[in-house]
Amino acid sequence: MPDPMRSYLDFEKPVAELDSKVDELRAMAASGTDIGEEVSRIEEKAGQALAELYANLTPWQKTMVARHPQRPHFTDFVGGLITEFTPLAGDRKFGEDAALLGGFGRFRGEPICVMGQEKGATTESRLKHNFGMARPEGYRKAVRLMEMAERFGIPVLSLVDSAGAYPGIGAEERGQAEAIARSTDACLALGVPNVAIITGEGMSGGAIALTTANRVLMLEHAIYSVISPEAASSILWRDGTKAQEAANSMKITAQDMLRFGVVDTILKEPVGGAHRDPAAMIAATGEAIAQALDELKGLDADAIRKQRRQKFIEIGRKLS
């Protein structure tokens, strides 16, 4: 059988079948049967099938990859890239929001402020982090972090992965829209460099609140949109089952975002998606962060704000 720890998406069934065959042959080889050449042949065939499959993903298939439960999340990136990380809790107004995490640490020896949504990896952690859907206090905590980073001249890194801000009654009563707007405004007002990376889903204002940055990077199979395909389907056709059709029409992929000038760089993922080799993806992300920060090094506060403002003013004026 395929690796029980690996979750296959619906369109990956041909690869799953080949992986299953490889595992069966390996089990036979362990019993003394000499079938090494056959194993190698099928492994090569599975790798080729996976590469061909991921070279031609539709927007809906990319949406499924972006939502893959084994994709690296905020805590994985922080654990792999940030040393001496000290998380901060609470917004000093209402309470703590575990959906949006943040704090201070060091990136390659230099101080950095890091924040982003955490979806969780197990049932228990997903419930704890509310599946990465932040409430107003999460965005107010983000503002608190950015204000501290500004005060001490520390660059800000945002890792974005959320289906959107939490739409519950309590969140709306506590000013969800206002909190998102103030977080977006805080991003724009920063006099220190800020870099944002869309690692999975970048949905709605819940993503924009952290992604209004000098440099916006996006993983190859991530998605970025003002609304989820399911919500768009419900609004446009009054039928939530047409999410696939909506995704294919909405221009939500990293390739679309780069062409429209919404993001600056696409980070190539390992063959089969970031979930197949999280360590390699995290390492590549670290290199991209270092390059982005290096490009902004030496700019004063006014130049940083001007560059960021101009970047967003130019979105949509020309196609790349």
CSV table of C-alpha atoms in Angstrom, one decimal:
chain,number,residue,atom,x,y,z
A,1,MET,CA,0.0,0.0,0.0
A,2,PRO,CA,1.1,3.6,-0.5
A,3,ASP,CA,2.6,5.5,2.5
A,4,PRO,CA,-0.2,5.6,5.0
A,5,MET,CA,1.1,9.0,6.2
A,6,ARG,CA,0.7,10.5,2.7
A,7,SER,CA,-2.6,11.9,1.5
A,8,TYR,CA,-3.4,11.6,-2.2
A,9,LEU,CA,-5.6,14.1,-3.9
A,10,ASP,CA,-8.4,12.8,-6.3
A,11,PHE,CA,-6.4,13.7,-9.4
A,12,GLU,CA,-3.3,11.9,-8.1
A,13,LYS,CA,-4.9,8.4,-8.3
A,14,PRO,CA,-2.7,7.2,-11.2
A,15,VAL,CA,0.4,8.1,-9.1
A,16,ALA,CA,-1.1,6.5,-6.0
A,17,GLU,CA,-1.6,3.3,-7.9
A,18,LEU,CA,2.0,3.3,-9.0
A,19,ASP,CA,3.3,4.1,-5.5
A,20,SER,CA,1.2,1.2,-4.2
A,21,LYS,CA,2.7,-1.2,-6.7
A,22,VAL,CA,6.2,0.0,-5.7
A,23,ASP,CA,5.4,-0.7,-2.0
A,24,GLU,CA,4.2,-4.2,-2.9
A,25,LEU,CA,7.3,-5.0,-4.8
A,26,ARG,CA,9.5,-3.7,-2.0
A,27,ALA,CA,7.7,-6.0,0.4
A,28,MET,CA,8.4,-8.9,-2.0
A,29,ALA,CA,12.1,-7.8,-2.2
A,30,ALA,CA,12.4,-7.8,1.6
A,31,SER,CA,11.5,-11.5,1.5
A,32,GLY,CA,14.4,-12.3,-0.8
A,33,THR,CA,12.9,-11.9,-4.2
A,34,ASP,CA,15.3,-10.1,-6.7
A,35,ILE,CA,13.1,-7.5,-8.4
A,36,GLY,CA,15.3,-4.4,-7.9
A,37,GLU,CA,15.1,-3.5,-11.6
A,38,GLU,CA,11.3,-3.7,-11.7
A,39,VAL,CA,11.1,-1.5,-8.6
A,40,SER,CA,13.3,1.1,-10.2
A,41,ARG,CA,11.4,1.0,-13.5
A,42,ILE,CA,8.0,1.6,-11.7
A,43,GLU,CA,9.5,4.3,-9.5
A,44,GLU,CA,10.8,6.1,-12.5
A,45,LYS,CA,7.4,5.8,-14.2
A,46,ALA,CA,5.7,7.1,-11.0
A,47,GLY,CA,8.0,10.1,-10.9
A,48,GLN,CA,7.4,10.9,-14.6
A,49,ALA,CA,3.7,10.6,-14.1
A,50,LEU,CA,3.8,13.0,-11.1
A,51,ALA,CA,5.9,15.5,-13.0
A,52,GLU,CA,3.6,15.5,-16.0
A,53,LEU,CA,0.6,15.8,-13.8
A,54,TYR,CA,1.9,18.8,-11.9
A,55,ALA,CA,3.2,20.5,-15.0
A,56,ASN,CA,-0.4,20.8,-16.3
A,57,LEU,CA,-2.6,21.5,-13.2
A,58,THR,CA,-5.9,23.3,-13.6
A,59,PRO,CA,-6.7,26.2,-11.3
A,60,TRP,CA,-9.1,23.9,-9.4
A,61,GLN,CA,-6.4,21.3,-9.0
A,62,LYS,CA,-4.0,24.0,-7.7
A,63,THR,CA,-6.7,24.9,-5.2
A,64,MET,CA,-6.7,21.4,-4.0
A,65,VAL,CA,-2.9,21.3,-3.7
A,66,ALA,CA,-2.9,24.7,-1.9
A,67,ARG,CA,-5.3,23.2,0.7
A,68,HIS,CA,-3.4,19.9,1.1
A,69,PRO,CA,-3.4,19.0,4.8
A,70,GLN,CA,0.3,18.0,4.7
A,71,ARG,CA,1.5,21.3,3.2
A,72,PRO,CA,4.0,23.1,5.4
A,73,HIS,CA,2.3,25.7,7.7
A,74,PHE,CA,3.4,28.7,9.7
A,75,THR,CA,5.0,26.7,12.5
A,76,ASP,CA,6.9,24.6,10.1
A,77,PHE,CA,8.4,27.6,8.4
A,78,VAL,CA,9.2,29.3,11.7
A,79,GLY,CA,10.8,26.1,13.0
A,80,GLY,CA,12.9,25.7,9.9
A,81,LEU,CA,14.0,29.4,9.3
A,82,ILE,CA,13.7,31.4,12.6
A,83,THR,CA,15.9,31.0,15.6
A,84,GLU,CA,15.3,32.4,19.1
A,85,PHE,CA,11.6,32.8,18.2
A,86,THR,CA,9.6,34.4,21.0
A,87,PRO,CA,5.8,34.4,20.3
A,88,LEU,CA,3.6,37.3,21.6
A,89,ALA,CA,0.0,36.7,22.6
A,90,GLY,CA,-3.0,38.9,22.8
A,91,ASP,CA,-4.2,42.2,21.3
A,92,ARG,CA,-4.3,44.2,24.6
A,93,LYS,CA,-8.0,44.8,23.9
A,94,PHE,CA,-10.0,41.6,24.0
A,95,GLY,CA,-7.9,38.4,24.0
A,96,GLU,CA,-5.6,36.0,22.3
A,97,ASP,CA,-6.3,34.5,18.8
A,98,ALA,CA,-4.5,31.2,18.1
A,99,ALA,CA,-5.4,31.4,14.4
A,100,LEU,CA,-2.9,34.2,13.8
A,101,LEU,CA,0.5,33.7,15.4
A,102,GLY,CA,3.4,36.1,15.6
A,103,GLY,CA,6.5,37.1,17.5
A,104,PHE,CA,10.1,38.1,17.2
A,105,GLY,CA,13.2,36.0,16.4
A,106,ARG,CA,16.3,35.9,14.2
A,107,PHE,CA,16.5,35.1,10.5
A,108,ARG,CA,20.1,34.2,9.6
A,109,GLY,CA,21.3,36.0,12.7
A,110,GLU,CA,19.4,39.2,12.1
A,111,PRO,CA,16.3,40.3,14.1
A,112,ILE,CA,12.9,39.8,12.4
A,113,CYS,CA,9.2,40.1,13.2
A,114,VAL,CA,7.2,37.1,11.9
A,115,MET,CA,3.5,36.7,11.8
A,116,GLY,CA,1.0,34.6,9.9
A,117,GLN,CA,-2.0,32.2,10.0
A,118,GLU,CA,-1.6,28.7,11.4
A,119,LYS,CA,-4.1,26.1,10.2
A,120,GLY,CA,-2.9,23.2,12.4
A,121,ALA,CA,-1.8,19.7,11.4
A,122,THR,CA,-4.1,17.5,13.5
A,123,THR,CA,-7.7,17.6,14.4
A,124,GLU,CA,-6.9,19.0,17.8
A,125,SER,CA,-4.6,21.7,16.5
A,126,ARG,CA,-6.9,22.6,13.7
A,127,LEU,CA,-9.7,23.3,16.2
A,128,LYS,CA,-7.3,25.2,18.4
A,129,HIS,CA,-6.1,27.4,15.6
A,130,ASN,CA,-9.6,27.7,14.1
A,131,PHE,CA,-8.3,26.3,10.8
A,132,GLY,CA,-6.3,29.5,10.3
A,133,MET,CA,-9.3,31.8,10.2
A,134,ALA,CA,-8.5,34.8,12.4
A,135,ARG,CA,-10.9,36.9,14.5
A,136,PRO,CA,-10.5,40.6,15.0
A,137,GLU,CA,-8.1,40.2,17.9
A,138,GLY,CA,-5.8,38.3,15.6
A,139,TYR,CA,-5.5,41.2,13.2
A,140,ARG,CA,-5.2,43.6,16.1
A,141,LYS,CA,-2.3,41.5,17.4
A,142,ALA,CA,-0.7,41.8,14.0
A,143,VAL,CA,-1.0,45.6,14.2
A,144,ARG,CA,0.6,45.4,17.7
A,145,LEU,CA,3.5,43.4,16.3
A,146,MET,CA,4.0,45.8,13.4
A,147,GLU,CA,4.0,48.8,15.7
A,148,MET,CA,6.7,47.1,17.8
A,149,ALA,CA,8.8,46.2,14.7
A,150,GLU,CA,8.5,49.8,13.5
A,151,ARG,CA,9.6,51.1,16.9
A,152,PHE,CA,12.8,49.0,17.0
A,153,GLY,CA,13.6,49.1,13.2
A,154,ILE,CA,13.0,45.4,12.6
A,155,PRO,CA,11.8,44.1,9.2
A,156,VAL,CA,8.5,42.2,9.1
A,157,LEU,CA,7.8,38.8,7.5
A,158,SER,CA,4.3,37.6,6.9
A,159,LEU,CA,3.4,34.0,6.1
A,160,VAL,CA,-0.1,33.9,4.7
A,161,ASP,CA,-2.3,30.7,4.5
A,162,SER,CA,-6.0,31.1,5.3
A,163,ALA,CA,-9.4,30.4,3.8
A,164,GLY,CA,-10.3,33.9,5.0
A,165,ALA,CA,-11.1,35.8,8.2
A,166,TYR,CA,-13.5,34.1,10.5
A,167,PRO,CA,-17.1,35.1,9.6
A,168,GLY,CA,-18.7,34.3,13.0
A,169,ILE,CA,-21.2,36.6,14.7
A,170,GLY,CA,-18.8,37.4,17.6
A,171,ALA,CA,-16.1,38.3,15.2
A,172,GLU,CA,-18.4,40.7,13.3
A,173,GLU,CA,-19.6,42.2,16.6
A,174,ARG,CA,-16.1,42.9,17.6
A,175,GLY,CA,-15.3,44.7,14.4
A,176,GLN,CA,-13.8,42.2,12.0
A,177,ALA,CA,-13.8,44.6,8.9
A,178,GLU,CA,-12.3,47.5,10.9
A,179,ALA,CA,-9.6,45.2,12.3
A,180,ILE,CA,-8.7,44.0,8.8
A,181,ALA,CA,-8.6,47.5,7.5
A,182,ARG,CA,-6.3,48.7,10.3
A,183,SER,CA,-4.0,45.8,9.7
A,184,THR,CA,-3.8,46.6,6.0
A,185,ASP,CA,-3.2,50.3,6.9
A,186,ALA,CA,-0.4,49.3,9.3
A,187,CYS,CA,1.3,47.3,6.6
A,188,LEU,CA,1.2,50.3,4.2
A,189,ALA,CA,2.5,52.7,6.9
A,190,LEU,CA,5.5,50.6,7.9
A,191,GLY,CA,8.8,52.4,7.6
A,192,VAL,CA,10.7,49.1,7.8
A,193,PRO,CA,10.8,46.5,5.0
A,194,ASN,CA,8.0,43.9,4.9
A,195,VAL,CA,8.0,40.7,2.9
A,196,ALA,CA,4.9,38.6,2.5
A,197,ILE,CA,4.7,35.0,1.3
A,198,ILE,CA,1.5,33.3,0.3
A,199,THR,CA,2.3,29.7,1.2
A,200,GLY,CA,-1.1,28.1,0.6
A,201,GLU,CA,-4.5,29.9,0.5
A,202,GLY,CA,-4.5,33.7,0.3
A,203,MET,CA,-8.2,34.3,0.5
A,204,SER,CA,-10.1,37.6,0.9
A,205,GLY,CA,-9.3,40.5,3.2
A,206,GLY,CA,-8.0,38.0,5.8
A,207,ALA,CA,-5.0,37.6,3.5
A,208,ILE,CA,-4.7,41.1,2.3
A,209,ALA,CA,-4.4,42.3,5.9
A,210,LEU,CA,-0.9,40.8,6.1
A,211,THR,CA,0.1,40.8,2.4
A,212,THR,CA,0.4,44.5,1.7
A,213,ALA,CA,4.1,44.4,1.6
A,214,ASN,CA,7.2,45.7,-0.3
A,215,ARG,CA,7.8,42.2,-1.7
A,216,VAL,CA,5.0,39.7,-2.2
A,217,LEU,CA,6.1,36.1,-2.9
A,218,MET,CA,3.9,33.2,-3.8
A,219,LEU,CA,4.5,29.5,-3.8
A,220,GLU,CA,4.0,27.9,-7.2
A,221,HIS,CA,0.8,26.0,-6.4
A,222,ALA,CA,-0.7,28.6,-3.9
A,223,ILE,CA,-3.8,30.6,-4.7
A,224,TYR,CA,-4.7,34.2,-4.0
A,225,SER,CA,-8.1,35.7,-4.5
A,226,VAL,CA,-10.7,38.2,-3.0
A,227,ILE,CA,-13.1,35.3,-2.5
A,228,SER,CA,-13.0,31.5,-2.4
A,229,PRO,CA,-14.2,29.5,-5.4
A,230,GLU,CA,-17.0,28.0,-3.3
A,231,ALA,CA,-18.2,31.5,-2.2
A,232,ALA,CA,-18.0,32.8,-5.7
A,233,SER,CA,-20.0,29.8,-7.0
A,234,SER,CA,-22.7,30.5,-4.4
A,235,ILE,CA,-22.9,34.2,-5.3
A,236,LEU,CA,-22.7,33.9,-9.1
A,237,TRP,CA,-24.8,30.8,-9.7
A,238,ARG,CA,-26.5,30.4,-6.3
A,239,ASP,CA,-25.0,26.9,-6.4
A,240,GLY,CA,-22.1,25.9,-4.3
A,241,THR,CA,-21.3,22.9,-6.4
A,242,LYS,CA,-19.8,25.0,-9.2
A,243,ALA,CA,-16.7,25.8,-7.3
A,244,GLN,CA,-14.5,24.1,-9.9
A,245,GLU,CA,-16.0,26.2,-12.7
A,246,ALA,CA,-15.5,29.3,-10.6
A,247,ALA,CA,-11.9,28.5,-9.8
A,248,ASN,CA,-11.1,28.0,-13.5
A,249,SER,CA,-12.5,31.5,-14.3
A,250,MET,CA,-11.2,33.6,-11.4
A,251,LYS,CA,-7.5,33.9,-12.2
A,252,ILE,CA,-6.3,32.8,-8.8
A,253,THR,CA,-3.1,31.0,-9.5
A,254,ALA,CA,0.4,32.2,-8.8
A,255,GLN,CA,1.0,32.4,-12.6
A,256,ASP,CA,-2.0,34.7,-13.0
A,257,MET,CA,-0.9,36.9,-10.0
A,258,LEU,CA,2.6,37.3,-11.5
A,259,ARG,CA,1.2,38.3,-14.9
A,260,PHE,CA,-1.1,40.9,-13.3
A,261,GLY,CA,1.7,42.3,-11.2
A,262,VAL,CA,0.0,41.4,-7.9
A,263,VAL,CA,3.0,39.3,-6.7
A,264,ASP,CA,6.7,39.8,-7.4
A,265,THR,CA,8.1,36.3,-7.4
A,266,ILE,CA,6.9,32.7,-7.7
A,267,LEU,CA,8.7,30.1,-5.6
A,268,LYS,CA,9.0,26.8,-7.4
A,269,GLU,CA,7.8,23.9,-5.4
A,270,PRO,CA,9.2,20.3,-5.4
A,271,VAL,CA,7.7,18.0,-7.9
A,272,GLY,CA,4.4,16.9,-6.6
A,273,GLY,CA,3.9,20.0,-4.4
A,274,ALA,CA,5.4,21.4,-1.2
A,275,HIS,CA,3.8,18.7,0.9
A,276,ARG,CA,6.0,16.0,-0.8
A,277,ASP,CA,9.3,17.6,0.4
A,278,PRO,CA,8.6,20.3,3.0
A,279,ALA,CA,12.2,20.6,4.0
A,280,ALA,CA,13.3,21.5,0.5
A,281,MET,CA,10.4,24.0,0.2
A,282,ILE,CA,11.3,25.7,3.5
A,283,ALA,CA,14.9,25.9,2.5
A,284,ALA,CA,14.0,27.5,-0.9
A,285,THR,CA,11.7,29.9,0.9
A,286,GLY,CA,14.5,31.0,3.2
A,287,GLU,CA,16.7,31.8,0.2
A,288,ALA,CA,13.9,33.9,-1.3
A,289,ILE,CA,13.3,35.8,1.9
A,290,ALA,CA,17.0,36.6,2.2
A,291,GLN,CA,17.1,37.9,-1.4
A,292,ALA,CA,14.0,40.0,-0.8
A,293,LEU,CA,15.3,41.6,2.3
A,294,ASP,CA,18.7,42.2,0.7
A,295,GLU,CA,17.0,44.1,-2.1
A,296,LEU,CA,15.4,46.4,0.5
A,297,LYS,CA,18.5,46.9,2.6
A,298,GLY,CA,19.8,50.4,2.9
A,299,LEU,CA,16.5,52.1,2.0
A,300,ASP,CA,15.3,54.7,4.5
A,301,ALA,CA,11.8,54.8,5.9
A,302,ASP,CA,10.4,57.2,3.3
A,303,ALA,CA,11.9,55.2,0.4
A,304,ILE,CA,10.4,52.0,1.8
A,305,ARG,CA,7.0,53.5,2.1
A,306,LYS,CA,7.2,55.1,-1.4
A,307,GLN,CA,8.3,51.8,-3.0
A,308,ARG,CA,5.5,49.9,-1.3
A,309,ARG,CA,2.9,52.5,-2.3
A,310,GLN,CA,4.0,52.7,-5.9
A,311,LYS,CA,3.9,48.9,-6.1
A,312,PHE,CA,0.3,48.7,-5.3
A,313,ILE,CA,-0.7,51.8,-7.3
A,314,GLU,CA,0.7,50.1,-10.4
A,315,ILE,CA,-1.2,46.8,-10.0
A,316,GLY,CA,-3.5,46.3,-12.9
A,317,ARG,CA,-2.0,49.1,-15.0
A,318,LYS,CA,0.1,46.7,-17.1
A,319,LEU,CA,0.5,43.0,-17.7
A,320,SER,CA,3.9,41.4,-17.1
